[in-house]
Coordinates of C-alpha atoms in Angstrom, one line a residue:
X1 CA -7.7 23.8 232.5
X2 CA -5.2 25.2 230.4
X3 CA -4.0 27.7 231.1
X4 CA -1.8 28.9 227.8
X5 CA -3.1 31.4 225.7
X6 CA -1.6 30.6 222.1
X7 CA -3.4 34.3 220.6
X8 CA -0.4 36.2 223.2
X9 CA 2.5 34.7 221.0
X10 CA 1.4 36.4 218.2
X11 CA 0.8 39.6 219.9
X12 CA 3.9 39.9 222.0
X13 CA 6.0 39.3 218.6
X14 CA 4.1 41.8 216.8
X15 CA 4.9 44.3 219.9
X16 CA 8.6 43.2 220.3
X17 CA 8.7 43.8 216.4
X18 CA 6.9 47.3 216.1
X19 CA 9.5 48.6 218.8
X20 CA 12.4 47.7 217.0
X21 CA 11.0 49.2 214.1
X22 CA 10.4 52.4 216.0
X23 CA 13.5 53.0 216.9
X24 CA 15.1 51.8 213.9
X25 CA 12.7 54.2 211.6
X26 CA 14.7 56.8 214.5
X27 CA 17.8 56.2 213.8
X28 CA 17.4 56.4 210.7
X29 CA 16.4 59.7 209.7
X30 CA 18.3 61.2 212.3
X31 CA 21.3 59.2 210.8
X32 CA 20.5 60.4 206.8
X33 CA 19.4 63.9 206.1
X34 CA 15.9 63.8 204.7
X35 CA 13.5 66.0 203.7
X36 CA 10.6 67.1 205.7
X37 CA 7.8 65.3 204.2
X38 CA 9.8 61.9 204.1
X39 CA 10.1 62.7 207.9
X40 CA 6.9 63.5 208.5
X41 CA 5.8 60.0 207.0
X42 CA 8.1 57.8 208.7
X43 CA 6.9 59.9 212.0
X44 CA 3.3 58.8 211.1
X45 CA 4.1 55.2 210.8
X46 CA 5.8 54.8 214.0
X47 CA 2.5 56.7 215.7
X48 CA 0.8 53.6 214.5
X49 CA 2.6 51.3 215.8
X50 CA 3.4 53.1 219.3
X51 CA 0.9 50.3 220.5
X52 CA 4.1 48.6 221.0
X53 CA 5.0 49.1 224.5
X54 CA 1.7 49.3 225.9
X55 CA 0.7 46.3 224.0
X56 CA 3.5 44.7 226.1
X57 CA 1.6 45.6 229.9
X58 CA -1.6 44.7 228.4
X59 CA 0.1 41.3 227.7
X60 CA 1.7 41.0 231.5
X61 CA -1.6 41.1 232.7
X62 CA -3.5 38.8 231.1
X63 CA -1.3 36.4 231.7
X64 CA -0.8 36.8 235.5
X65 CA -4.9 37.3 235.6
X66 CA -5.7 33.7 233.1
X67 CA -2.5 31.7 236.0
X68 CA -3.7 33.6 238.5
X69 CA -7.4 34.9 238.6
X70 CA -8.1 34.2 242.5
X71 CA -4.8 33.6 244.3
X72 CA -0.8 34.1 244.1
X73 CA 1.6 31.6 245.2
X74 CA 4.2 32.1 247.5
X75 CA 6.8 32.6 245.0
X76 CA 5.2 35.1 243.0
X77 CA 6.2 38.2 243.9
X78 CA 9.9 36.7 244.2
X79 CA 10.5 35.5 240.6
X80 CA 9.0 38.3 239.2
X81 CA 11.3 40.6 241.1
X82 CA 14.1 38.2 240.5
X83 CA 13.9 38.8 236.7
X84 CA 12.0 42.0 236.3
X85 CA 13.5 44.3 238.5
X86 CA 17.2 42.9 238.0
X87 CA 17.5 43.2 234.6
X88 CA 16.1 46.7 235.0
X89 CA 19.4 47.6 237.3
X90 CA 21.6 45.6 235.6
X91 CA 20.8 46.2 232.0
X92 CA 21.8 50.0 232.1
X93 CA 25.1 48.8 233.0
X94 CA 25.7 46.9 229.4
X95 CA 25.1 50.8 228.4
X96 CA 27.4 52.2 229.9
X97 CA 29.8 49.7 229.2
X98 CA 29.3 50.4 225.3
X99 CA 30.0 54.3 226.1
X100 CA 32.9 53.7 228.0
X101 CA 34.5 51.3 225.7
X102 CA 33.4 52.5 222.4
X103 CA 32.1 56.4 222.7
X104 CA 35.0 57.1 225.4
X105 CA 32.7 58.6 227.7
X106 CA 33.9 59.3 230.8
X107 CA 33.6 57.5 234.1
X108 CA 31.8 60.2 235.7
X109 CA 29.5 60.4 232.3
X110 CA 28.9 56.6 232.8
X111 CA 27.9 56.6 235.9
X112 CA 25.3 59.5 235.6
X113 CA 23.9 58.2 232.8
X114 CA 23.4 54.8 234.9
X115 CA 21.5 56.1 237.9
X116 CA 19.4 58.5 235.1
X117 CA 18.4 55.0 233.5
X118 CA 17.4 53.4 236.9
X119 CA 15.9 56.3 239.1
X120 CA 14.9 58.5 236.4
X121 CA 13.7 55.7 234.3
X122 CA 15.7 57.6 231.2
X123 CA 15.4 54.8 229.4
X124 CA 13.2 52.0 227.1
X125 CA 13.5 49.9 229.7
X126 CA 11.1 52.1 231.8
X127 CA 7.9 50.1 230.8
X128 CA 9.6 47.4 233.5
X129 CA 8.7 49.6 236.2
X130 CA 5.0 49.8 235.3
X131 CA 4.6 46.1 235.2
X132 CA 6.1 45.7 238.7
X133 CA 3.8 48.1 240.0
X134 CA 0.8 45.9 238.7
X135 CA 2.0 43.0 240.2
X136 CA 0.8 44.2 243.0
X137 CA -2.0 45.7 241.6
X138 CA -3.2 42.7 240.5
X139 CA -2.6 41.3 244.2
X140 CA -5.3 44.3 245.2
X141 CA -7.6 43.3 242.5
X142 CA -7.3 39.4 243.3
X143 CA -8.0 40.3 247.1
X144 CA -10.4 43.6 247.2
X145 CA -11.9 43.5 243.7
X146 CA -12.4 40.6 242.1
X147 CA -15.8 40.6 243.2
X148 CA -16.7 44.6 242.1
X149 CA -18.5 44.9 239.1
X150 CA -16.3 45.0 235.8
X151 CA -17.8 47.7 234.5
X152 CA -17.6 49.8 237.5
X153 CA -13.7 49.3 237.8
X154 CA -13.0 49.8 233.6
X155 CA -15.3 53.1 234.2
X156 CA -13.3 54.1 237.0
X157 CA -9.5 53.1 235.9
X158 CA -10.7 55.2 232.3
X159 CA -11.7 58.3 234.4
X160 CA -8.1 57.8 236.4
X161 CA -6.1 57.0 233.1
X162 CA -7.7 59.3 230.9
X163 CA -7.3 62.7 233.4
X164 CA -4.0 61.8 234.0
X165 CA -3.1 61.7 230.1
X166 CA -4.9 65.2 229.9
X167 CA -2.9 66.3 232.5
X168 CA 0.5 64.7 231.1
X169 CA -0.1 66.0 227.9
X170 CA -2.1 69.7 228.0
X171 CA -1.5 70.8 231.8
X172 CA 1.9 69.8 232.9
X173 CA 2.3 72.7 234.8
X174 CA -0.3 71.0 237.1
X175 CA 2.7 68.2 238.2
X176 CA 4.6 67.9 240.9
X177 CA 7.8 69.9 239.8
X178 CA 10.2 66.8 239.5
X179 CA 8.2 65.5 237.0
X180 CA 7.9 68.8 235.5
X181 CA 12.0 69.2 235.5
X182 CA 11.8 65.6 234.0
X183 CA 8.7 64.9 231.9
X184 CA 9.9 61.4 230.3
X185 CA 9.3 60.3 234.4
X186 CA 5.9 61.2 233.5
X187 CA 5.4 57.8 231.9
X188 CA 6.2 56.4 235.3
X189 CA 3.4 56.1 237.9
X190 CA 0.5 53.0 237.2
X191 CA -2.1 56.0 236.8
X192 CA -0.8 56.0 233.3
X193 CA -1.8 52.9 232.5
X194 CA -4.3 51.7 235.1
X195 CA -6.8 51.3 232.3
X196 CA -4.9 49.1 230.5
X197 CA -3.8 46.7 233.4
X198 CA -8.3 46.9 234.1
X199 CA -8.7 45.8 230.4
X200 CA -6.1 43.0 230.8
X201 CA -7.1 41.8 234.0
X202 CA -10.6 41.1 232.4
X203 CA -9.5 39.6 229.5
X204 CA -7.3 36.7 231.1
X205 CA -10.3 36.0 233.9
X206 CA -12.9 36.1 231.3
X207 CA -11.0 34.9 228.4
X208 CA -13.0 32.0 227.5
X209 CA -15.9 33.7 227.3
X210 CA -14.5 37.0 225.1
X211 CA -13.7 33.9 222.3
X212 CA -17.3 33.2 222.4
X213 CA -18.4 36.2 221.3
X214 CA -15.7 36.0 218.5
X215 CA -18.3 36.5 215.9
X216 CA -19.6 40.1 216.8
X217 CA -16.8 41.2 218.4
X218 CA -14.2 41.1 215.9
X219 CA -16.2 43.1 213.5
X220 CA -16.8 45.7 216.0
X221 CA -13.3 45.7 217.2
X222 CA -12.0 46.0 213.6
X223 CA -14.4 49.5 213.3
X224 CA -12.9 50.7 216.3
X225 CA -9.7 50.3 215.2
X226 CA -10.2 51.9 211.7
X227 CA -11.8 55.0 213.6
X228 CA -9.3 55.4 216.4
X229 CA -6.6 55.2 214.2
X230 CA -7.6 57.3 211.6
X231 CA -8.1 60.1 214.6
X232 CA -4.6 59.5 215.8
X233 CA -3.5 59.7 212.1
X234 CA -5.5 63.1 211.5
X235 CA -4.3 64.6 215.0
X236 CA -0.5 63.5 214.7
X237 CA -0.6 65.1 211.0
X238 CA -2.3 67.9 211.2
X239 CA 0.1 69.4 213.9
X240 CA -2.5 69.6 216.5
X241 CA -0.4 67.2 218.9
X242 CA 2.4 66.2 217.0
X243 CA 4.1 64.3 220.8
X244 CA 5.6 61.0 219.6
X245 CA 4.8 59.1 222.2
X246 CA 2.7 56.0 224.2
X247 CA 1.6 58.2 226.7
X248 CA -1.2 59.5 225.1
X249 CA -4.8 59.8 225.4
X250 CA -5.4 58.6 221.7
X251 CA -3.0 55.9 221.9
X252 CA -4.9 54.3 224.7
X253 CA -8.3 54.2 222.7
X254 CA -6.2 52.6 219.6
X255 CA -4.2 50.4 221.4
X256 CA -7.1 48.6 223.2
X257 CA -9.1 48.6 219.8
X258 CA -5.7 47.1 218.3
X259 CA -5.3 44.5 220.7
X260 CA -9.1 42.8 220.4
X261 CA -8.5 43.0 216.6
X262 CA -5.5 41.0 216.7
X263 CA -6.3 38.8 219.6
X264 CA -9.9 38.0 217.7
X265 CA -7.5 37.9 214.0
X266 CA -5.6 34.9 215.9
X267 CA -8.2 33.2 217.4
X268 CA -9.1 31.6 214.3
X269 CA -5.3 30.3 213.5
X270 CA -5.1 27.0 215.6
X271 CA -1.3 26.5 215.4
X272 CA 1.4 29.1 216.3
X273 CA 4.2 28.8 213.5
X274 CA 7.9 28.4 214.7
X275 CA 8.9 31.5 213.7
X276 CA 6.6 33.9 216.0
X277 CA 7.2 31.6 218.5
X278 CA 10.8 31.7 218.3
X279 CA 10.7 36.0 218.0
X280 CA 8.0 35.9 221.3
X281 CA 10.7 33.7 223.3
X282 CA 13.3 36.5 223.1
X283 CA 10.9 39.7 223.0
X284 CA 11.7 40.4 226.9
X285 CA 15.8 40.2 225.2
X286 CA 15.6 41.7 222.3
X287 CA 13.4 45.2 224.0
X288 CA 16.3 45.2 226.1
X289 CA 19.0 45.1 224.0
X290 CA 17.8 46.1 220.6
X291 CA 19.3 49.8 220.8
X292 CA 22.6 48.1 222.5
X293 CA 22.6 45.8 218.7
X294 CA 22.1 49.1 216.9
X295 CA 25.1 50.6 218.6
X296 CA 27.1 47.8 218.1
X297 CA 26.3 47.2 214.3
X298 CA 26.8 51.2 213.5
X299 CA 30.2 50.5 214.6
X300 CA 30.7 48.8 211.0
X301 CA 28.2 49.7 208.8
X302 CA 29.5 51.3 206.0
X303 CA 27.6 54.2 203.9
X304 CA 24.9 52.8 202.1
X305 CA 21.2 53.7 200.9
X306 CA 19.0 54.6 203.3
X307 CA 17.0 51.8 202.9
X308 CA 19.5 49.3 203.3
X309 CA 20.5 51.2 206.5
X310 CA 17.5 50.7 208.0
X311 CA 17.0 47.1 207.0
X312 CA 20.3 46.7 208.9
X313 CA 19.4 48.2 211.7
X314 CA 16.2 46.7 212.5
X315 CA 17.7 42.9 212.0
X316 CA 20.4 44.0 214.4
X317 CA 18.1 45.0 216.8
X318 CA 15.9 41.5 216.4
X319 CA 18.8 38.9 215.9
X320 CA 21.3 40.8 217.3
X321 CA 19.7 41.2 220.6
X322 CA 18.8 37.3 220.3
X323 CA 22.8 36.8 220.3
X324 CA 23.7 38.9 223.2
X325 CA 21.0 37.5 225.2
X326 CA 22.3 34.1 224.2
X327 CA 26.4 35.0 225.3
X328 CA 25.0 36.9 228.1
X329 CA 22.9 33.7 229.6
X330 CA 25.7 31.6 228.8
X331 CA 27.0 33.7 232.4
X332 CA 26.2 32.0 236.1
X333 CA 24.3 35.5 236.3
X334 CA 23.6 36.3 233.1
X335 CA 19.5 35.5 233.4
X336 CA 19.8 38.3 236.3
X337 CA 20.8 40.6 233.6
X338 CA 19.0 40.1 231.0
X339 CA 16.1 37.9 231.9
X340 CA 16.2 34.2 231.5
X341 CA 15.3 32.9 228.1
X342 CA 11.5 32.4 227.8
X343 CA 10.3 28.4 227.7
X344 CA 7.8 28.1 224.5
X345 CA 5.4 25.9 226.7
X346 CA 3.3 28.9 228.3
X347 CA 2.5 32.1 226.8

């Protein structure tokens, strides 16, 4: 059987693409003085497309749940670990480096901010941690649930997920008080996203059949999306909750919508083209080291229009993360710091 799912390269470029326009869109109007209704608009079109991140665990589960719906082999837990969790300590590192070199921070300064980034997970990287935490959750599922009703496990991981959102988001002063001294640790624990990894676990052991039903689904997937994102559009705007964030309860509900829309949308294109396969190979890179590219180009951008700056920035952050990650792996070590680079042959 085979085992690649051609509709992921699409959607892991799209995701890898939306978060380095995020952060661009950031940078730039904290870079430029704007007024507040320009603000206010860039702000809305980076709540659309804070997908992004979780798009990027739904993705890591599908896969591992298509390769591996019944069993894991021996070196599972191993490579993951290998290049997962490495690059996660490592990466922080190339951070600091930049401070020390180009910011003059201080030793001490460098060093703090390090062990922020990798026990306080004070950085993008963060979303690491949450797919290492579902590869053994998917270990669990393989061995206790595979067998439990599907609906009884998406019911139960949307109960889990959506009261700890509630919780994150409205009632903070109902967690533990570390998280409550630091709330972006808060995005941390699996119960964030439990619902997601149910979803994606689903979708890669029943993917064959979900195409089938192609015909109604996309349809109905499209009118969820529309709706969903419309609310998280009318909440962000109207100032009721105004947190620009993934971890929230109306991102989930769009994000899952999202994902059946464009997984359905690419269904019906039988060939990949070159280009999204090329951005998909380096999207573990370039969320790594798109904010080090921004730092790196700001050290020579000269003043120009906003819009120019931001075009700059964001092709920084796509091909100059592509060339770092290519130096970087040109190192004995260098795929334990950044990841090795992805093979186009599997998704």
């Amino acid at each position: 059987m085979n085992k690649q799912i051609y509709e992921i390269y699409w959607i892991r470029a799209i995701a890898c693409l939306s978060v380095v326009f995020i952060h661009a869109l950031t940078r730039t109007y904290t870079h430029y003085e704007l007024p507040g209704t320009t603000v206010q608009l860039l702000q809305t079109i980076q709540i659309l497309l804070m997908f992004a991140t979780p798009m990027f665990i739904l993705i890591s589960e599908i896969i591992s749940a298509r390769v591996y719906p019944d069993s894991l082999p021996k070196s599972f837990f191993k490579k993951r670990y290998q290049f997962l969790l490495l690059p996660y300590l490592l990466t922080p590192f190339l951070y600091g480096l930049y401070a020390y070199l180009f910011k003059n921070a201080s030793i001490e300064k460098v060093k703090g901010n390090i062990m922020d980034d990798i026990f306080l997970g004070a950085w993008h990287g963060y979303f690491i941690v949450i797919i290492l935490q579902f590869m053994f959750i998917h270990w669990i599922y393989i061995k206790w649930f595979k067998n439990v009703s599907a609906w009884v496990m998406l019911s139960l991981t949307f109960a889990i997920n959506a009261g700890y959102l509630y919780v994150a988001n409205y009632q903070t002063e109902w967690l533990p008080q570390f998280m409550q001294e630091w709330l972006p640790f808060v995005r941390m624990p699996f119960i964030g996203w439990i619902f997601y990894f149910t979803v994606a676990y689903y979708v890669g052991k029943y993917l064959t059949q979900l195409k089938e039903n192609r015909k109604w689904a996309f349809p109905l997937s499209l009118i969820a999306t529309g709706i969903t994102g419309y609310l998280l559009v009318k909440i962000f705007t109207s100032g009721t909750y105004t947190l620009l964030s993934s971890v929230r309860l109306d991102i989930m509900f769009y994000t899952v919508s999202l994902f059946f829309v464009l997984f359905y949308l690419f269904s019906f294109i039988p060939k990949v083209p070159k280009t999204i396969m090329f951005i998909s190979k380096y999207s573990f890179q370039i969320f790594l080291l798109h904010y080090l590219s921004f730092n790196l180009i700001n050290l020579i951008l000269p003043e120009m229009n906003i819009k120019w700056y931001a075009l700059a920035l964001f092709l920084s952050g796509v091909f100059g993360s592509i060339l770092l990650a290519r130096l970087i792996n040109l190192l004995p070590f260098g795929k334990f710091i950044v990841g090795p680079i992805r093979s186009t042959k599997k998704a």
